[in-house]
Short mmCIF file of C-alpha atoms and ligand atoms in Angstrom, two decimals:
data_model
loop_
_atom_site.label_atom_id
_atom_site.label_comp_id
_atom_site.label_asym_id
_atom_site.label_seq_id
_atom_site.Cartn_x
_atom_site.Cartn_y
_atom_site.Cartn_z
CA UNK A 1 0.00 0.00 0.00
CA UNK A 2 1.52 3.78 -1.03
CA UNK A 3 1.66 6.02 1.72
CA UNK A 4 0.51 9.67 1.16
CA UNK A 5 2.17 12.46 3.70
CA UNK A 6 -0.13 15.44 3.04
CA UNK A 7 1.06 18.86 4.32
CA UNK A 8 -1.87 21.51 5.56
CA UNK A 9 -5.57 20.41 6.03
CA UNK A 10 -7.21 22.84 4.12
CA UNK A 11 -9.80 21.64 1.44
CA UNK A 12 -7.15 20.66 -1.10
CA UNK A 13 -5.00 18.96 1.53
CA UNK A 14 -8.53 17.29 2.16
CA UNK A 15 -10.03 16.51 -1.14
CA UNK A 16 -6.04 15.07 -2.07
CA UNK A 17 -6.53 12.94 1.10
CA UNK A 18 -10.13 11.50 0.24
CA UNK A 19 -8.92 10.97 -3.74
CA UNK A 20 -6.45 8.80 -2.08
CA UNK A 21 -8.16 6.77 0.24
CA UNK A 22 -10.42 6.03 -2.69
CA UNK A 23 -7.61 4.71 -4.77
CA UNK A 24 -6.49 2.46 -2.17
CA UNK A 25 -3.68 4.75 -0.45
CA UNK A 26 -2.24 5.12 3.29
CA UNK A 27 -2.55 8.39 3.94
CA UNK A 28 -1.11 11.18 6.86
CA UNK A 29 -2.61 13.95 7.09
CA UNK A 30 0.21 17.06 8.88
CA UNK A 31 -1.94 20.48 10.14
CA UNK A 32 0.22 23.10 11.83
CA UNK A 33 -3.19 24.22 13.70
CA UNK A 34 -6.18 23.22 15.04
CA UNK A 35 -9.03 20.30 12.70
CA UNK A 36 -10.59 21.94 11.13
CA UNK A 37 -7.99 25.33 11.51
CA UNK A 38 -10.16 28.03 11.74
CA UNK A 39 -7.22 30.63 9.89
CA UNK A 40 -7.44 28.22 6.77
CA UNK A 41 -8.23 30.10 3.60
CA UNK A 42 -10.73 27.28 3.72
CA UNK A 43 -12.26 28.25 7.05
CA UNK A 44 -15.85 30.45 6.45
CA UNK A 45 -19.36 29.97 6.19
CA UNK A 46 -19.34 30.13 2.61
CA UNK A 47 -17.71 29.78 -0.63
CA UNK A 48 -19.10 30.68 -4.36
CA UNK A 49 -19.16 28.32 -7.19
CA UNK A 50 -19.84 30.20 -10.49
CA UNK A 51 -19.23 29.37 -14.51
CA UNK A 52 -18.40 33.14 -14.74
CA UNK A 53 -14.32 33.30 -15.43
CA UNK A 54 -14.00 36.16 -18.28
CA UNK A 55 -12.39 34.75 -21.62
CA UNK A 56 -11.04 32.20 -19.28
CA UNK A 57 -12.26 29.28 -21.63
CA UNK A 58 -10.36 26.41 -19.66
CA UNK A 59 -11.53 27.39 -16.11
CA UNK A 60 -14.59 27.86 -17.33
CA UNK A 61 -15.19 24.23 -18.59
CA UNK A 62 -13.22 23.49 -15.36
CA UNK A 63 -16.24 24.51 -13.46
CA UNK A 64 -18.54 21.48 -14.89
CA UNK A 65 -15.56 19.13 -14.12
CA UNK A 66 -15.52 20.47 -10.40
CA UNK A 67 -19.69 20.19 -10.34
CA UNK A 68 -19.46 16.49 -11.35
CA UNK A 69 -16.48 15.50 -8.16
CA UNK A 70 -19.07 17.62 -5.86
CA UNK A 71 -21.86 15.37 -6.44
CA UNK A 72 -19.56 12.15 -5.69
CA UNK A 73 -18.34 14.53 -2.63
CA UNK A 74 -21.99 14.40 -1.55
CA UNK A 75 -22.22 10.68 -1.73
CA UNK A 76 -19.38 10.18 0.45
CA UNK A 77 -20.97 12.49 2.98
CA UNK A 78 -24.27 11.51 2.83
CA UNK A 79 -25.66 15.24 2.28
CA UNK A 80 -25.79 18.11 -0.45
CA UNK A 81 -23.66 20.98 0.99
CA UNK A 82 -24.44 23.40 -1.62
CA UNK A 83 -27.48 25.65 -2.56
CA UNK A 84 -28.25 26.48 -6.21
CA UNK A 85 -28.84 30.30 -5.83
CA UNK A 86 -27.99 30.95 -8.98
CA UNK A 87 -25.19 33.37 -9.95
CA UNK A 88 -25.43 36.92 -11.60
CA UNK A 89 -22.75 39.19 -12.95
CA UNK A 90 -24.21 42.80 -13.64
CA UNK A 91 -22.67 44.55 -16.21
CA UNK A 92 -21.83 48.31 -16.59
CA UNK A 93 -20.57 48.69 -19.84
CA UNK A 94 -20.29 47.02 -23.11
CA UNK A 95 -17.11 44.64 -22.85
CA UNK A 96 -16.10 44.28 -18.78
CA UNK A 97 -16.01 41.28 -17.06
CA UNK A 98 -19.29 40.02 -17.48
CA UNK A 99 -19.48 40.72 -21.21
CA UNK A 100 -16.75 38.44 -21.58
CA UNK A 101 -18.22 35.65 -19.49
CA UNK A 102 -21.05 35.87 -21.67
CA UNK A 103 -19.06 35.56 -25.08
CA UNK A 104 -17.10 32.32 -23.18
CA UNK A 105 -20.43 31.12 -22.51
CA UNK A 106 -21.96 31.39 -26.33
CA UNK A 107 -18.94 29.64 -27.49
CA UNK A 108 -19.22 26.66 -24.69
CA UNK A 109 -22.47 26.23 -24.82
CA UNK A 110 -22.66 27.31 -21.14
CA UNK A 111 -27.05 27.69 -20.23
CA UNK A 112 -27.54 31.57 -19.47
CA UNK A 113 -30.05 34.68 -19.70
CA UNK A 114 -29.25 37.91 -20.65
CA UNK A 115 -31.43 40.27 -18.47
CA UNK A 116 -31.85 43.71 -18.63
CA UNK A 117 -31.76 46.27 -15.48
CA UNK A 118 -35.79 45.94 -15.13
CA UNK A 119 -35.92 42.21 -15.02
CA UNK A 120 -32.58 42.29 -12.79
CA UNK A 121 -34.69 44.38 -10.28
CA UNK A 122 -37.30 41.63 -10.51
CA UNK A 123 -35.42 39.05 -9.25
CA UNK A 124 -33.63 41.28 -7.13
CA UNK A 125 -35.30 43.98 -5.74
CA UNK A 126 -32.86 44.62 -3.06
CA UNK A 127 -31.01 46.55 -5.96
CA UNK A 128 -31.37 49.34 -7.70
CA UNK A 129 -29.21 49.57 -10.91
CA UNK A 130 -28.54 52.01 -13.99
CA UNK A 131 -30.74 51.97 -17.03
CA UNK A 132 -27.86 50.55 -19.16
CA UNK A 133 -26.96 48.03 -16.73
CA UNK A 134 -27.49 44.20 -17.99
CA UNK A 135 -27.25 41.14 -16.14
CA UNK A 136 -25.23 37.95 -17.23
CA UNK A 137 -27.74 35.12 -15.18
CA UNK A 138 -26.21 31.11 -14.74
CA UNK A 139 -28.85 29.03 -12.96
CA UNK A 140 -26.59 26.31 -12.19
CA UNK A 141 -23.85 28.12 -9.75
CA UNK A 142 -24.39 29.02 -5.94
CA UNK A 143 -23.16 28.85 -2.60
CA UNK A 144 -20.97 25.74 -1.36
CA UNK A 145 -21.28 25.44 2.50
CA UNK A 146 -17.51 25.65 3.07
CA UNK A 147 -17.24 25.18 7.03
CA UNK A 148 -19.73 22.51 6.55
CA UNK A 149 -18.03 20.93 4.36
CA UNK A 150 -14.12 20.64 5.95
CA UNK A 151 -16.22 19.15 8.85
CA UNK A 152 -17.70 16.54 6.62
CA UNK A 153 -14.32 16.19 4.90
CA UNK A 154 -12.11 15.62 7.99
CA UNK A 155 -14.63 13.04 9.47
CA UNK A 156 -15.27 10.79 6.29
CA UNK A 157 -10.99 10.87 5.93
CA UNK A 158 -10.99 9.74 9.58
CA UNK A 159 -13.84 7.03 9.00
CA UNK A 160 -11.95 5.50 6.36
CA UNK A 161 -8.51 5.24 8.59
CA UNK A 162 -6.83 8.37 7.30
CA UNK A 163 -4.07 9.74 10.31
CA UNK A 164 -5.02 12.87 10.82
CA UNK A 165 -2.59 14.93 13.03
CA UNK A 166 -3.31 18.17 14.50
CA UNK A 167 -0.68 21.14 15.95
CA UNK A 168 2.10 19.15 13.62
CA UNK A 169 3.85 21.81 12.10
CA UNK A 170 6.27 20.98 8.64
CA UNK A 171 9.53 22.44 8.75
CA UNK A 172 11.49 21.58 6.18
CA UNK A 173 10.53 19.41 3.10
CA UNK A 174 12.47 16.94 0.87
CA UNK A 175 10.30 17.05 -2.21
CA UNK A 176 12.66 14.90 -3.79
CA UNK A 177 12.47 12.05 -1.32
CA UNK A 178 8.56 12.38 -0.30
CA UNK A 179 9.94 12.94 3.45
CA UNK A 180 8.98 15.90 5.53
CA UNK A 181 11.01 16.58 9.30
CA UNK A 182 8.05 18.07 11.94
CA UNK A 183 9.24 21.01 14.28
CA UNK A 184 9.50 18.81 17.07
CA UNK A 185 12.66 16.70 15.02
CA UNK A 186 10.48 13.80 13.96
CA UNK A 187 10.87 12.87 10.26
CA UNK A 188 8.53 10.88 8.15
CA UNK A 189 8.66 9.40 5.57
CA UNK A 190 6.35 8.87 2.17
CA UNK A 191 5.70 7.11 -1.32
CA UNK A 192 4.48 10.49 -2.36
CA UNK A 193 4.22 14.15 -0.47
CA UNK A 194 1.07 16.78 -1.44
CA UNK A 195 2.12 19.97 -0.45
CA UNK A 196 -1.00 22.43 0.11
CA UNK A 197 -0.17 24.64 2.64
CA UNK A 198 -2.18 27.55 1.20
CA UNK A 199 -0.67 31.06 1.78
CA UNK A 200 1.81 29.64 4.42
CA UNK A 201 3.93 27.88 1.53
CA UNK A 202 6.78 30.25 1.29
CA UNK A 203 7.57 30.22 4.79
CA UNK A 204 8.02 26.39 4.01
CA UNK A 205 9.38 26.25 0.83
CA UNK A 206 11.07 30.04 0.73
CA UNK A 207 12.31 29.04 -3.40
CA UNK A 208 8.11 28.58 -4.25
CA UNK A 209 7.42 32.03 -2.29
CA UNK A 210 4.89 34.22 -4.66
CA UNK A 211 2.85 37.08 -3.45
CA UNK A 212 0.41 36.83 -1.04
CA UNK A 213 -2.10 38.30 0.01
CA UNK A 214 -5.23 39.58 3.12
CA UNK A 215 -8.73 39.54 1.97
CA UNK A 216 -11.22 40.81 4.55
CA UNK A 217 -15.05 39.53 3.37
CA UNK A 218 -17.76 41.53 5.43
CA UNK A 219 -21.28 39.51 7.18
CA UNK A 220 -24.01 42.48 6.52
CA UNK A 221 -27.39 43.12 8.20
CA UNK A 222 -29.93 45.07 6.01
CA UNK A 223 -33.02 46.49 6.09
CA UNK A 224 -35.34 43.19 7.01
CA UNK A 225 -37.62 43.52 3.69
CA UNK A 226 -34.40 43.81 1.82
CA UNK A 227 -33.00 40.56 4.16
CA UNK A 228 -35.92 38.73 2.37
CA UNK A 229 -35.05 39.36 -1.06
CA UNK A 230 -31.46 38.64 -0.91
CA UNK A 231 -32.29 35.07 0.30
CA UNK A 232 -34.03 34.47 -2.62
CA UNK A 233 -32.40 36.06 -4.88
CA UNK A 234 -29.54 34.97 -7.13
CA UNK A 235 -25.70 35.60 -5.64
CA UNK A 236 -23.66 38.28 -7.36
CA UNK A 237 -20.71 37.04 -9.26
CA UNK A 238 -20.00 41.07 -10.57
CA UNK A 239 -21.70 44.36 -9.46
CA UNK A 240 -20.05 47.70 -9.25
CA UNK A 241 -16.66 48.80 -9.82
CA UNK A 242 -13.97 46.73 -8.40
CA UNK A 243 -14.85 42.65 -8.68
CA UNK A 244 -17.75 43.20 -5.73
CA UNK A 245 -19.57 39.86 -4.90
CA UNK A 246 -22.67 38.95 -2.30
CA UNK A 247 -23.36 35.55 -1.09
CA UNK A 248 -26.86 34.45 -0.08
CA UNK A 249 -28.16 33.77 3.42
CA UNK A 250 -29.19 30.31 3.04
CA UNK A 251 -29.60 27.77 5.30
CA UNK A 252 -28.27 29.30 8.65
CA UNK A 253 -25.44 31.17 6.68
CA UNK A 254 -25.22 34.95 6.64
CA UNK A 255 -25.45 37.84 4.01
CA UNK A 256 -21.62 38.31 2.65
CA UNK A 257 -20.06 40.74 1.05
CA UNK A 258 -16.44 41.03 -0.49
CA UNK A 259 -14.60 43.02 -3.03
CA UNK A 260 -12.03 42.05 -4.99
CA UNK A 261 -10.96 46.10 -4.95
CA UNK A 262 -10.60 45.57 -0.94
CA UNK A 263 -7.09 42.63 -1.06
CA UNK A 264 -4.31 44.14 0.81
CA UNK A 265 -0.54 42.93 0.43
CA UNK A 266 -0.21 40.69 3.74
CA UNK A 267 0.79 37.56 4.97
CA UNK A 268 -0.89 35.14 8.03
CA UNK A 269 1.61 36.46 10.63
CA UNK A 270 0.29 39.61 10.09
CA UNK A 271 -2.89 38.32 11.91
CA UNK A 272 -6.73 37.61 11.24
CA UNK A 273 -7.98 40.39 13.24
CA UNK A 274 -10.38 42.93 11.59
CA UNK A 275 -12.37 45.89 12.96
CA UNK A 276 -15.72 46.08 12.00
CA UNK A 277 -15.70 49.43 10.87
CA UNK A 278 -13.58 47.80 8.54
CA UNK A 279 -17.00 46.41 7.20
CA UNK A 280 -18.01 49.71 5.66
CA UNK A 281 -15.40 50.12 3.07
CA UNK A 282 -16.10 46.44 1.78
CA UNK A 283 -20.12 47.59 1.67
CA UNK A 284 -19.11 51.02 -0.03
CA UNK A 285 -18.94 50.12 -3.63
CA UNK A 286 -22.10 48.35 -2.97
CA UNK A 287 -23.86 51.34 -1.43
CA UNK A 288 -24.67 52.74 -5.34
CA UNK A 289 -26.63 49.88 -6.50
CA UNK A 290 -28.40 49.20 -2.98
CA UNK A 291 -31.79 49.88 -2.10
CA UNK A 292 -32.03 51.67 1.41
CA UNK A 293 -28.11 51.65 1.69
CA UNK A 294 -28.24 53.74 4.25
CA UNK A 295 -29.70 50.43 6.38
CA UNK A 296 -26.94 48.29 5.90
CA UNK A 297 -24.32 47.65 8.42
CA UNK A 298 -21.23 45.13 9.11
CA UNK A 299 -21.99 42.73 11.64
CA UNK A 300 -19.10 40.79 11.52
CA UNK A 301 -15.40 40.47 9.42
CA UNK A 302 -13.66 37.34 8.03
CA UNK A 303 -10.13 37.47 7.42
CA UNK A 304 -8.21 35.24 5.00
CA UNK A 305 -4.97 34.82 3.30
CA UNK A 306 -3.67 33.24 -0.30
CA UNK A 307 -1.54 33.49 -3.22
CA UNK A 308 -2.18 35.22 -5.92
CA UNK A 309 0.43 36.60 -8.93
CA UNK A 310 -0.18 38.32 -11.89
CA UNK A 311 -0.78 35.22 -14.05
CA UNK A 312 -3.99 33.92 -12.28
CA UNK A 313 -3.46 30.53 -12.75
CA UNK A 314 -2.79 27.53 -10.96
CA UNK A 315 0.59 26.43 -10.20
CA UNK A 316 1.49 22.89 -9.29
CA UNK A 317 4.76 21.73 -9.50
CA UNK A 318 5.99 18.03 -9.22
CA UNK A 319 9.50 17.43 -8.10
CA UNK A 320 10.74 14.04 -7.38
CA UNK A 321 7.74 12.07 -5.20
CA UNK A 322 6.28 15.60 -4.49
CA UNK A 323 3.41 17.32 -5.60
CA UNK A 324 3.28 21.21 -4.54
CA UNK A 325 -0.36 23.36 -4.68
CA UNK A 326 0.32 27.06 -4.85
CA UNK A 327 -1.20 30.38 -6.43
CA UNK A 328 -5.04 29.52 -5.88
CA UNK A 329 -6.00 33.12 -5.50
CA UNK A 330 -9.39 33.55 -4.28
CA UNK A 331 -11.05 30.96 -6.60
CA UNK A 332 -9.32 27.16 -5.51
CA UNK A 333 -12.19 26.32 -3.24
CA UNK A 334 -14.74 25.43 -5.99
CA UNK A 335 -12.34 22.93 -7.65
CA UNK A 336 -10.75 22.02 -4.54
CA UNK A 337 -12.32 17.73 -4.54
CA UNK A 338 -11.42 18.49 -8.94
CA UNK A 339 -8.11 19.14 -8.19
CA UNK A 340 -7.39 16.22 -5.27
CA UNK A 341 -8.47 13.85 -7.70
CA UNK A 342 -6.39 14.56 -10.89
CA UNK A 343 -3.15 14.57 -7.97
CA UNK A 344 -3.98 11.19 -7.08
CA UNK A 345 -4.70 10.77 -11.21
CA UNK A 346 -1.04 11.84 -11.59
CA UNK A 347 0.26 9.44 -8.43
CA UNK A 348 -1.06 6.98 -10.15
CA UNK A 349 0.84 7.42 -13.62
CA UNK A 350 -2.88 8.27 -15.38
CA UNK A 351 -1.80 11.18 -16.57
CA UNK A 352 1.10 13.50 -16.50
CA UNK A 353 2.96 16.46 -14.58
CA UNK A 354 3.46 17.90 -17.92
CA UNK A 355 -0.43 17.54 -18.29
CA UNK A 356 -1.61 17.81 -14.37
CA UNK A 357 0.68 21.23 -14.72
CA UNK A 358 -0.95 22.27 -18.26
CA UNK A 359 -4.32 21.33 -16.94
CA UNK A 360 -3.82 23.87 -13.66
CA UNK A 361 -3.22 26.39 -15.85
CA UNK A 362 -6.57 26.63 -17.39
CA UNK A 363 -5.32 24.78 -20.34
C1 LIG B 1 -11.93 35.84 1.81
C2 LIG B 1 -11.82 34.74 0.79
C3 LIG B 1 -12.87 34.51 -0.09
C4 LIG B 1 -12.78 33.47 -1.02
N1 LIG B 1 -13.84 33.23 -1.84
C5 LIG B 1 -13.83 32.15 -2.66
C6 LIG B 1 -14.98 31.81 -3.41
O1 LIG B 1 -16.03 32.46 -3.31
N2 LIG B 1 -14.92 30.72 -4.23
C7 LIG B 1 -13.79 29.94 -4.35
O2 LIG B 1 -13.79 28.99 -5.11
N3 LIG B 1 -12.67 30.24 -3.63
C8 LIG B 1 -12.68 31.32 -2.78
N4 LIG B 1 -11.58 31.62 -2.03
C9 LIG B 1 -10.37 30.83 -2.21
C10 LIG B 1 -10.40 29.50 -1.47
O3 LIG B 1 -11.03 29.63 -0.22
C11 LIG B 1 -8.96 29.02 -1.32
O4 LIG B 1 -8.29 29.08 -2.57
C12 LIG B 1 -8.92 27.55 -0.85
O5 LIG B 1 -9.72 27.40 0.30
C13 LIG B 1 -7.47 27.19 -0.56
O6 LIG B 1 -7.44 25.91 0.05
P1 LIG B 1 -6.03 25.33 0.49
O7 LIG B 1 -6.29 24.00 1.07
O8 LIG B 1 -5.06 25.44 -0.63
O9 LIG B 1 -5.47 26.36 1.60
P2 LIG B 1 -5.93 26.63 3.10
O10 LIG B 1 -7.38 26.41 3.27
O11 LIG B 1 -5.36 27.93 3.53
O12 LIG B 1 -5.21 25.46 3.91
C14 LIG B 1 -3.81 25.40 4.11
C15 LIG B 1 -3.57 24.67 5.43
O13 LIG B 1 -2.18 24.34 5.54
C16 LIG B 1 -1.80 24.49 6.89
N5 LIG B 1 -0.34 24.66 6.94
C17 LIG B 1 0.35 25.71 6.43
N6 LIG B 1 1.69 25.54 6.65
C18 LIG B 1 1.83 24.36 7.30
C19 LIG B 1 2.96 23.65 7.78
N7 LIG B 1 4.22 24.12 7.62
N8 LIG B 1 2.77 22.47 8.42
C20 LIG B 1 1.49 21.97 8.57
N9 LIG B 1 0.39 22.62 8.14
C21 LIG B 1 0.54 23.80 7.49
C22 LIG B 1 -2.57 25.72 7.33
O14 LIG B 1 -2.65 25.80 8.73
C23 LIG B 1 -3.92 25.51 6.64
O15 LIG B 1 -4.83 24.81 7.48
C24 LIG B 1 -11.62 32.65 -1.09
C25 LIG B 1 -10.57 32.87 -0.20
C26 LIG B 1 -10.66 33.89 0.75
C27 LIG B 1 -9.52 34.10 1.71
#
């Protein structure tokens, strides 16, 4: 039987660790923190799931691959951790973002509506948007219960004999050799190593170091008959200037905002602490497109960390028995179970770096 070391329990380091159970592996499972780590890039109430990704023709298709591993992600926990909200990008002028998404969706064959502002406001009356504004609608996308979902991850690893070791930080790695030594001097050995220690990889691998970065996300409160809309409305993929996004309120989650216009240069040891005054410069570019902004407030800030360079793309690198997970921006967690599988697929000689690495980057 192969044994698996995995480095950092986030969702890839979890999806990598069911994939391999499934194909018959022994597998370790290292976390520097806390299971689940509440710091963990991975670690919030919710995560989106959306076909919209520009001209970006290969992550686009990507996202059908990634729905297909959910649904076998659901089997193995016995329950459906996502809600199909829908996903809308609003558009402000003729070729941004969203018109973009909608030309990669013509050519892909990708299900859509086109709205206009008027039938935007009738699904979601909570706004309140130019004349010339349209609306790029996917009824397939939604909201993936992310905390939810580590939970379910880390106990059907554990039910089917996974180790799972908590407050075992990796010092050093020998990618060549599948062996990593723990802070504490105790050195293990592997068949194969999956590296996916999120934005903490170039303190452990200093020669992989990219740029990384703090994204604060905001929980809002607004006015209650706006409250009602928004949790039936669709979530916002695009609205305003600056890569804004809202994620529904369903099932026991809250209202969240974030902005893409709102990512600081920063690092984890630079904290997860947030103010919540904080909160009102994430709801700003919001505020114009808001019914009754003046009702909204931030009730509560969450703080994560993760690489991102100018490329946005996917990097993994194989060296020697090792398989290293970096640059997954602020888009990984959709394709997180996607991505375990095809490292296992590539453990397993079915395909190769060359094409695990081309396939990454949105090939
Ligand atoms: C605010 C925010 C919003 C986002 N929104 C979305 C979204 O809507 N849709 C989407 O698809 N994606 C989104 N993302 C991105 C997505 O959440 C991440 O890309 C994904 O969760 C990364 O998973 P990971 O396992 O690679 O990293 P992480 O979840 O960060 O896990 C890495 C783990 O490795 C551990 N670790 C690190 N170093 C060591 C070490 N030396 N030894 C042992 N353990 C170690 C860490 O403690 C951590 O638990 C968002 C991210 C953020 C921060």
């Amino acid at each position: 039987m192969k044994h698996l070391i995995v480095v950092g329990a986030g969702l890839v380091g979890l999806s990598t660790t069911r994939a391999a159970l499934a194909s018959g592996y022994k597998v370790t499972v290292l976390e520097q923190g806390p299971l689940p780590n509440p710091n963990a890039a991975s670690s919030d109430q919710h995560r989106l799931i959306r076909y919209q990704y520009g001209r970006a023709a290969g992550y686009t298709r990507m996202v059908s691959h990634a729905f297909d591993v959910w649904e076998k992600v659901w089997g193995d926990l016995g329950e459906t951790l996502f809600e199909k909200t829908g996903t809308l990008g609003i558009a402000h002028g003729s070729n941004d973002y969203v018109a973009q998404s909608l030309a990669t969706f013509e050519d892909l064959g990708i299900p859509h509506e086109r709205l206009t502002s008027t039938e935007i406001e009738r699904i979601a009356p909570q706004l309140t948007l130019p004349e010339d504004a349209w609306g790029l609608l996917n009824a397939d996308g939604g909201v993936l219960l992310a905390e939810r979902i580590v939970d379910g991850l880390l106990a059907w690893n554990r039910s089917q004999g996974a180790v799972m070791r908590a407050h075992c930080r990796v010092e050093h790695v020998d990618l060549e050799r599948a062996s990593v030594r723990l802070i504490d001097g105790e050195v293990l050995e592997g068949d194969v190593l999956v590296v996916a220690t999120g934005a903490w990889l170039g303190e452990l691998l200093p020669s992989h170091a990219l740029p990384t970065y703090r994204q604060a996300a905001c929980y809002v409160e607004g006015p209650e008959a706006m409250m009602a809309h928004w949790r039936n409305g669709p979530s916002l993929t695009d609205i305003g200037i600056g890569d804004n996004y809202a994620l529904m309120p369903v099932r026991g989650t809250g209202l969240k905002f974030g902005s893409g216009a709102h990512r600081r240069a920063g690092s984890p040891t630079d904290g997860f602490g947030a103010e919540l005054a904080e909160g009102y410069e994430v709801i700003a570019p919001f505020a114009p497109y808001l019914r009754y902004a003046e009702g909204y407030r931030p009730v509560r800030m969450a703080v994560g960390y993760y690489v991102k360079d100018s490329s946005e793309k996917f990097r993994i690198d194989t060296i020697g028995k090792s398989m290293v997970v970096t640059n997954c921006d602020g888009q990984m967690f959709k394709f997180g179970p996607l991505v375990g599988e095809r490292l296992i697929a590539c453990a397993d000689g079915k395909i190769s770096a060359g094409e695990l690495q081309g396939w990454a980057a949105g090939a």
